[in-house]
Amino acid sequence: VPHTLVVRYPARPRASRIVVARGALAGLGRFVRTLTSATTVALVSDARVLALHGTAARRALARAGVRAVPLIVPRGERAKQPRVLARLWDRMAAARLARADAVVALGGGAIGDVAGFAAATWLRGVPWIGVPTTVLAQVDSSVGGKTGIDLAAGKNLVGAFHQPLGVLADPDTLATLPGRQRRAGLAEVVKAGMIADAALFRSLERDAGALARGDAGALERAIVRAIRAKTRIVQRDERERDGGPRTALNFGHTLGHALEAAHGYRRLLHGEAVAIGMRIAARLSVREAGLPGRELERLEGLLDRLALPRRMPPTSLARLAQAMAHDKKRAGRAVRWVLTPRVGHASVPRLISSRVVRSALLDAGARP
Amino acid sequence: VPHTLVVRYPARPRASRIVVARGALAGLGRFVRTLTSATTVALVSDARVLALHGTAARRALARAGVRAVPLIVPRGERAKQPRVLARLWDRMAAARLARADAVVALGGGAIGDVAGFAAATWLRGVPWIGVPTTVLAQVDSSVGGKTGIDLAAGKNLVGAFHQPLGVLADPDTLATLPGRQRRAGLAEVVKAGMIADAALFRSLERDAGALARGDAGALERAIVRAIRAKTRIVQRDERERDGGPRTALNFGHTLGHALEAAHGYRRLLHGEAVAIGMRIAARLSVREAGLPGRELERLEGLLDRLALPRRMPPTSLARLAQAMAHDKKRAGRAVRWVLTPRVGHASVPRLISSRVVRSALLDAGARP
């Protein structure tokens, strides 16, 4: 006689508290104390960010009586390696980080990814607090709970959905950011407007000059609005189900990821690759999704004013196709493109004939 | 002006389907097809288990049209190393395991732990199916969703709560198990009766002879009942909150874990260490929790009839104290003992004076 039991586990609702405010970094200690009962935090950062903001962060934590153990990881994507993760685990053990303690990720998107994943897996999950210090991390990677690391076989193949308990985004930390990196981060803000918030898009058009200059007030307004837009999407589709609302966030990313991969993640910043990817996705949208030509021009004009690249660096069509196919095989499906029928909206990802894609890529500077 | 957003993520209820049936292994393919839309599964196992049950498992999967990619890990606890996990990830990439695919863990508790953790983290989480082939894994590790690996600093320091979508426990697979390992697994069944199910405890007393011999019918009855008991506990406290119902499962484990650690996880099987730990926890319960002396005798008698050890191998008191303290520091708290006021019940973990513990350990064979 077979015995069958169905064990149902009660749902655990979760929430993230996101604070955007100039000067907020000075309140990090109180923020951690309000959200957690941590007495120790693992302060994951890289040497450069720690030199810029480490003292402020540690003082703020000390004032609230929280012990900070700094764990330094390599800069950029090199932080997201299995061996860096394993070293973080060993150092969390050495720091005796307990279940009630927390991880604080101080830095850009890569730091949030690896620190959030370390938090997801240490003692089977401890809370984490994001303190993003780049535009990209403030508007994008710190919302939605995607954490993870890369393998030799591809980026972000390993990870967890682990929502930060809190995110403290201080636009003042962006003042030390190189202009190129700040502008690249704005590509994700443009994307949020393009796929989900026409009013945000219009405000970016109004503020483009101030944003390109790095005006703190304009940045703060844009960041808050972009976070709200992304938040509305990920709340409806936390796990990015096939064809779900969250897939819209891949607008510009089908080609963007392929461009980054084709150039070994060195030549183009993520936001720059996404800007090129959005331009091409918008051109395909005119042809395949009814995007009016004047809206394509609005997108191109906005990206131009933010000094985001118009054409791709020399890249062979074959290399791009290979990179897109690699992505495809990972998902076990053909390449699908997120298109937009008009500013503020996205359509469900769809197949586009390779002839049409090829011609759009050639137009954008790919080499035959 | 600070901007604060609270992002609430909808709760995601989860369920595990557990099937216990002799001969169930032959239905593995249908089970996977019913629960998932996998076309490929990573079949994680060790060489010995694969030699015994691999052909049956692979045939069952092939009959249902599911491709099985065998991923072999070292035997026993050595499977639970960060570098074994990293190799699993690389091989899952090579196998192009997609989001809709699944991991099947075929083997004992260590295999479920590492395979379940690989599933929790591959592509930020894919489903996994447990096919436990030891008594311990069938009654204990496949229920409750604890997955993970060990670090040099301690066991199970890294992991995730990731409930298996299904568990297929086939008592016929226990026939090939060495008697010592089968009996050690029964220690966790005794524990389930002792802390949560007096009727299970009585049925174990009736069936002790048959269980010690490895009678398949008696094993099946005991396993089903032990799973039900554990299930009731973990449903109420999935994440083992401090002092929550799940902590009762640590009955016998405070000392059990310390004994295993003191002997380098070689000399004693987990269940043997837990049996010694339960005897001592029960003696402390007589003194500190009002357990009647005749109930202590029932526990000792049952463990004796299952040929589970009465005394610890030569172990210095200092080494045991050190191992228990290590456990303590990890949790950031003093050592607490789960005691029992009577068969079928557990009390909240509590502090016991070190003088009393010391004298109980000396009585059980620890060396001063």
XYZ file of N, CA and C in Angstrom, chain A residues 168-292:
375
model
N 19.263 51.164 1.494
C 19.502 52.561 1.847
C 20.261 53.181 0.679
N 19.559 53.954 -0.146
C 20.192 54.548 -1.323
C 20.426 56.025 -1.056
N 21.693 56.404 -0.983
C 22.060 57.790 -0.687
C 22.622 58.424 -1.963
N 21.849 59.300 -2.624
C 22.337 59.893 -3.878
C 23.635 60.670 -3.711
N 23.954 61.109 -2.493
C 25.217 61.819 -2.298
C 26.423 60.922 -2.577
N 26.254 59.599 -2.408
C 27.390 58.707 -2.683
C 27.718 58.673 -4.178
N 26.798 59.189 -5.027
C 27.036 59.152 -6.469
C 27.992 60.250 -6.915
N 28.253 61.227 -6.028
C 29.097 62.361 -6.404
C 30.506 61.908 -6.756
N 30.956 60.806 -6.143
C 32.330 60.334 -6.387
C 32.415 59.383 -7.584
N 31.269 59.150 -8.217
C 31.221 58.193 -9.327
C 31.775 58.842 -10.603
N 32.613 58.128 -11.389
C 33.033 58.688 -12.677
C 31.802 58.982 -13.537
N 31.841 60.098 -14.300
C 30.694 60.498 -15.109
C 30.219 59.408 -16.053
N 31.164 58.691 -16.641
C 30.776 57.646 -17.596
C 29.926 56.575 -16.909
N 30.327 56.213 -15.683
C 29.590 55.175 -14.971
C 28.209 55.680 -14.543
N 28.155 56.959 -14.137
C 26.872 57.525 -13.720
C 25.897 57.551 -14.897
N 26.393 58.010 -16.061
C 25.513 58.079 -17.239
C 25.067 56.690 -17.676
N 25.988 55.707 -17.597
C 25.622 54.346 -17.994
C 24.487 53.828 -17.106
N 24.557 54.152 -15.824
C 23.500 53.714 -14.912
C 22.153 54.301 -15.280
N 22.189 55.513 -15.874
C 20.925 56.146 -16.260
C 20.216 55.384 -17.380
N 20.963 54.539 -18.105
C 20.306 53.743 -19.146
C 19.185 52.890 -18.546
N 19.397 52.364 -17.330
C 18.351 51.545 -16.708
C 17.169 52.411 -16.260
N 17.430 53.677 -15.957
C 16.336 54.595 -15.621
C 15.504 54.862 -16.877
N 16.198 55.105 -17.987
C 15.497 55.305 -19.258
C 14.648 54.068 -19.579
N 15.230 52.882 -19.366
C 14.495 51.649 -19.632
C 13.217 51.580 -18.801
N 13.323 51.918 -17.511
C 12.143 51.859 -16.643
C 11.040 52.761 -17.195
N 11.421 53.968 -17.640
C 10.429 54.860 -18.235
C 9.853 54.279 -19.516
N 10.735 53.756 -20.336
C 10.326 53.257 -21.652
C 9.319 52.121 -21.541
N 9.543 51.193 -20.619
C 8.669 50.007 -20.564
C 7.494 50.170 -19.623
N 7.543 51.147 -18.687
C 6.533 51.102 -17.631
C 6.046 52.443 -17.111
N 6.642 53.562 -17.521
C 6.269 54.806 -16.857
C 6.528 55.992 -17.794
N 5.503 56.336 -18.599
C 5.666 57.408 -19.580
C 5.951 58.745 -18.902
N 5.408 58.951 -17.691
C 5.653 60.217 -16.994
C 7.118 60.312 -16.569
N 7.685 59.189 -16.115
C 9.110 59.168 -15.803
C 9.915 59.509 -17.057
N 9.530 58.920 -18.170
C 10.255 59.184 -19.417
C 10.234 60.680 -19.738
N 9.060 61.306 -19.597
C 8.952 62.746 -19.872
C 9.823 63.559 -18.917
N 9.844 63.152 -17.627
C 10.654 63.920 -16.682
C 12.144 63.764 -17.002
N 12.531 62.606 -17.535
C 13.927 62.427 -17.943
C 14.249 63.341 -19.124
N 13.270 63.477 -20.024
C 13.485 64.377 -21.166
C 13.686 65.818 -20.677
N 12.877 66.210 -19.670
C 13.016 67.560 -19.118
C 14.365 67.756 -18.430
N 14.780 66.710 -17.659
C 15.960 66.856 -16.792
C 17.254 66.369 -17.435
N 17.216 65.978 -18.714
C 18.375 65.280 -19.296
C 19.686 66.037 -19.084
N 19.640 67.356 -19.267
C 20.867 68.134 -19.120
C 21.414 68.037 -17.704
N 20.536 68.239 -16.703
C 20.956 68.175 -15.308
C 21.465 66.772 -14.961
N 20.795 65.746 -15.483
C 21.209 64.368 -15.196
C 22.588 64.088 -15.778
N 22.798 64.542 -17.002
C 24.092 64.298 -17.652
C 25.218 64.964 -16.866
N 24.926 66.121 -16.256
C 25.909 66.826 -15.439
C 26.102 66.204 -14.060
N 25.146 65.352 -13.641
C 25.254 64.749 -12.310
C 24.605 65.575 -11.225
N 23.626 66.417 -11.583
C 22.913 67.219 -10.584
C 22.216 66.313 -9.563
N 22.537 66.539 -8.275
C 22.082 65.601 -7.244
C 20.560 65.560 -7.109
N 19.908 66.713 -7.211
C 18.454 66.740 -7.071
C 17.775 65.986 -8.211
N 18.249 66.236 -9.436
C 17.663 65.550 -10.588
C 17.880 64.040 -10.477
N 19.082 63.651 -10.048
C 19.368 62.220 -9.878
C 18.424 61.596 -8.856
N 18.242 62.280 -7.726
C 17.397 61.735 -6.672
C 15.974 61.508 -7.192
N 15.413 62.527 -7.893
C 14.048 62.380 -8.418
C 13.954 61.200 -9.382
N 14.945 61.092 -10.279
C 14.909 60.027 -11.278
C 15.030 58.646 -10.627
N 15.903 58.572 -9.625
C 16.131 57.284 -8.951
C 14.874 56.826 -8.216
N 14.257 57.748 -7.478
C 13.045 57.374 -6.733
C 11.973 56.849 -7.689
N 11.800 57.571 -8.788
C 10.740 57.194 -9.726
C 11.057 55.863 -10.423
N 12.325 55.645 -10.754
C 12.703 54.391 -11.417
C 12.527 53.209 -10.465
N 12.875 53.418 -9.196
C 12.690 52.349 -8.211
C 11.206 52.005 -8.098
N 10.353 53.043 -8.046
C 8.912 52.781 -7.953
C 8.431 51.955 -9.142
N 8.911 52.319 -10.340
C 8.472 51.606 -11.540
C 8.906 50.141 -11.483
N 10.166 49.912 -11.103
C 10.641 48.532 -11.060
C 9.908 47.746 -9.975
N 9.678 48.411 -8.851
C 8.985 47.790 -7.733
C 7.605 47.260 -8.139
N 6.867 48.091 -8.890
C 5.528 47.658 -9.314
C 5.611 46.385 -10.152
N 6.672 46.286 -10.953
C 6.813 45.109 -11.819
C 7.198 43.874 -11.019
N 8.221 43.977 -10.175
C 8.707 42.769 -9.500
C 7.734 42.273 -8.435
N 6.913 43.175 -7.889
C 5.915 42.707 -6.928
C 4.918 41.748 -7.574
N 4.652 41.976 -8.859
C 3.669 41.131 -9.547
C 4.287 39.834 -10.051
N 5.619 39.722 -10.025
C 6.251 38.575 -10.685
C 7.650 38.392 -10.103
N 7.696 38.101 -8.798
C 8.985 38.062 -8.107
C 9.971 37.113 -8.776
N 9.486 35.954 -9.228
C 10.383 34.912 -9.720
C 10.606 34.925 -11.229
N 10.176 35.994 -11.899
C 10.348 36.114 -13.345
C 9.857 34.860 -14.067
N 8.579 34.614 -13.961
C 8.061 33.427 -14.639
C 8.028 33.664 -16.142
N 8.009 32.566 -16.870
C 8.086 32.609 -18.323
C 6.978 33.507 -18.886
N 7.350 34.584 -19.564
C 6.361 35.489 -20.146
C 5.659 36.371 -19.136
N 6.088 36.339 -17.867
C 5.465 37.167 -16.830
C 5.908 38.624 -16.940
N 5.273 39.509 -16.125
C 5.578 40.942 -16.202
C 7.063 41.261 -16.081
N 7.780 40.476 -15.258
C 9.183 40.805 -15.002
C 10.047 40.692 -16.255
N 9.609 39.869 -17.215
C 10.418 39.728 -18.436
C 10.547 41.063 -19.164
N 9.593 41.998 -18.944
C 9.687 43.311 -19.598
C 10.990 44.020 -19.245
N 11.529 43.710 -18.057
C 12.775 44.352 -17.629
C 13.942 43.983 -18.538
N 13.743 42.963 -19.387
C 14.815 42.581 -20.313
C 14.850 43.430 -21.571
N 14.004 44.474 -21.640
C 14.045 45.376 -22.797
C 15.472 45.897 -22.970
N 16.015 45.720 -24.169
C 17.377 46.175 -24.441
C 18.451 45.214 -23.978
N 18.064 44.165 -23.267
C 19.056 43.284 -22.656
C 19.406 42.071 -23.514
N 18.519 41.682 -24.441
C 18.831 40.528 -25.288
C 20.143 40.812 -26.016
N 20.184 41.962 -26.687
C 21.404 42.342 -27.379
C 22.445 42.880 -26.400
N 22.000 43.583 -25.372
C 22.937 44.167 -24.407
C 23.838 43.103 -23.787
N 23.242 42.015 -23.302
C 24.045 40.937 -22.718
C 25.001 40.346 -23.749
N 24.496 40.164 -24.984
C 25.339 39.568 -26.025
C 26.526 40.479 -26.332
N 26.286 41.788 -26.361
C 27.377 42.743 -26.622
C 28.417 42.696 -25.500
N 27.948 42.675 -24.266
C 28.891 42.593 -23.141
C 29.731 41.331 -23.249
N 29.059 40.196 -23.549
C 29.763 38.913 -23.630
C 30.758 38.933 -24.787
N 30.318 39.489 -25.930
C 31.190 39.502 -27.115
C 32.455 40.313 -26.859
N 32.386 41.259 -25.940
C 33.560 42.086 -25.640
C 34.166 41.741 -24.286
N 33.878 40.507 -23.825
C 34.527 40.018 -22.607
C 34.225 40.863 -21.388
N 33.085 41.569 -21.382
C 32.660 42.362 -20.223
C 33.675 43.440 -19.870
N 34.457 43.873 -20.852
C 35.479 44.872 -20.525
C 35.220 46.199 -21.248
N 34.942 46.117 -22.529
C 34.904 47.333 -23.341
C 33.698 48.230 -23.029
N 32.549 47.596 -22.812
C 31.308 48.353 -22.580
C 30.843 48.192 -21.143
N 30.386 49.280 -20.545
C 29.700 49.159 -19.261
C 28.311 48.563 -19.520
N 27.738 47.938 -18.495
C 26.432 47.302 -18.680
C 25.412 48.282 -19.265
N 25.336 49.466 -18.667
C 24.343 50.445 -19.130
C 24.590 50.887 -20.564
N 25.851 50.955 -20.962
C 26.159 51.332 -22.346
C 25.668 50.254 -23.312
N 25.909 49.007 -22.955
C 25.444 47.902 -23.804
C 23.919 47.899 -23.868
N 23.277 48.200 -22.727
C 21.814 48.232 -22.696
C 21.284 49.392 -23.549
N 21.999 50.518 -23.531
C 21.571 51.660 -24.355
C 21.572 51.265 -25.834
N 22.641 50.622 -26.279
C 22.692 50.165 -27.678
C 21.585 49.140 -27.921
N 21.412 48.231 -26.970
C 20.367 47.210 -27.094
C 18.975 47.826 -27.174
N 18.732 48.901 -26.401
C 17.412 49.548 -26.434
C 17.182 50.237 -27.770
N 18.231 50.856 -28.306
C 18.063 51.532 -29.598
C 17.632 50.513 -30.654
N 18.271 49.346 -30.625
C 17.949 48.347 -31.647
C 16.580 47.722 -31.377
N 16.288 47.453 -30.096
C 14.968 46.896 -29.772
C 13.870 47.880 -30.177
N 14.145 49.184 -30.044
C 13.133 50.177 -30.419
C 12.960 50.213 -31.938
N 14.075 50.060 -32.677
C 13.937 50.024 -34.144
C 13.143 48.804 -34.563
N 13.417 47.670 -33.919
C 12.617 46.465 -34.217
C 11.166 46.700 -33.824
N 10.940 47.484 -32.750
C 9.576 47.738 -32.294
C 8.788 48.558 -33.319
N 9.471 49.476 -34.021
C 8.800 50.252 -35.068
C 8.287 49.296 -36.138
N 9.134 48.349 -36.483
C 8.809 47.421 -37.557
C 7.813 46.349 -37.130
N 7.960 45.858 -35.884
C 7.227 44.651 -35.488
C 6.145 44.902 -34.439
N 6.158 46.053 -33.773
C 5.208 46.238 -32.675
C 4.440 47.554 -32.784
N 4.604 48.240 -33.920
C 3.824 49.457 -34.130
C 4.293 50.660 -33.349
N 5.547 50.659 -32.847
C 6.039 51.852 -32.160
C 6.111 52.998 -33.178
N 5.449 54.129 -32.882
C 5.507 55.252 -33.825
C 6.951 55.747 -33.992
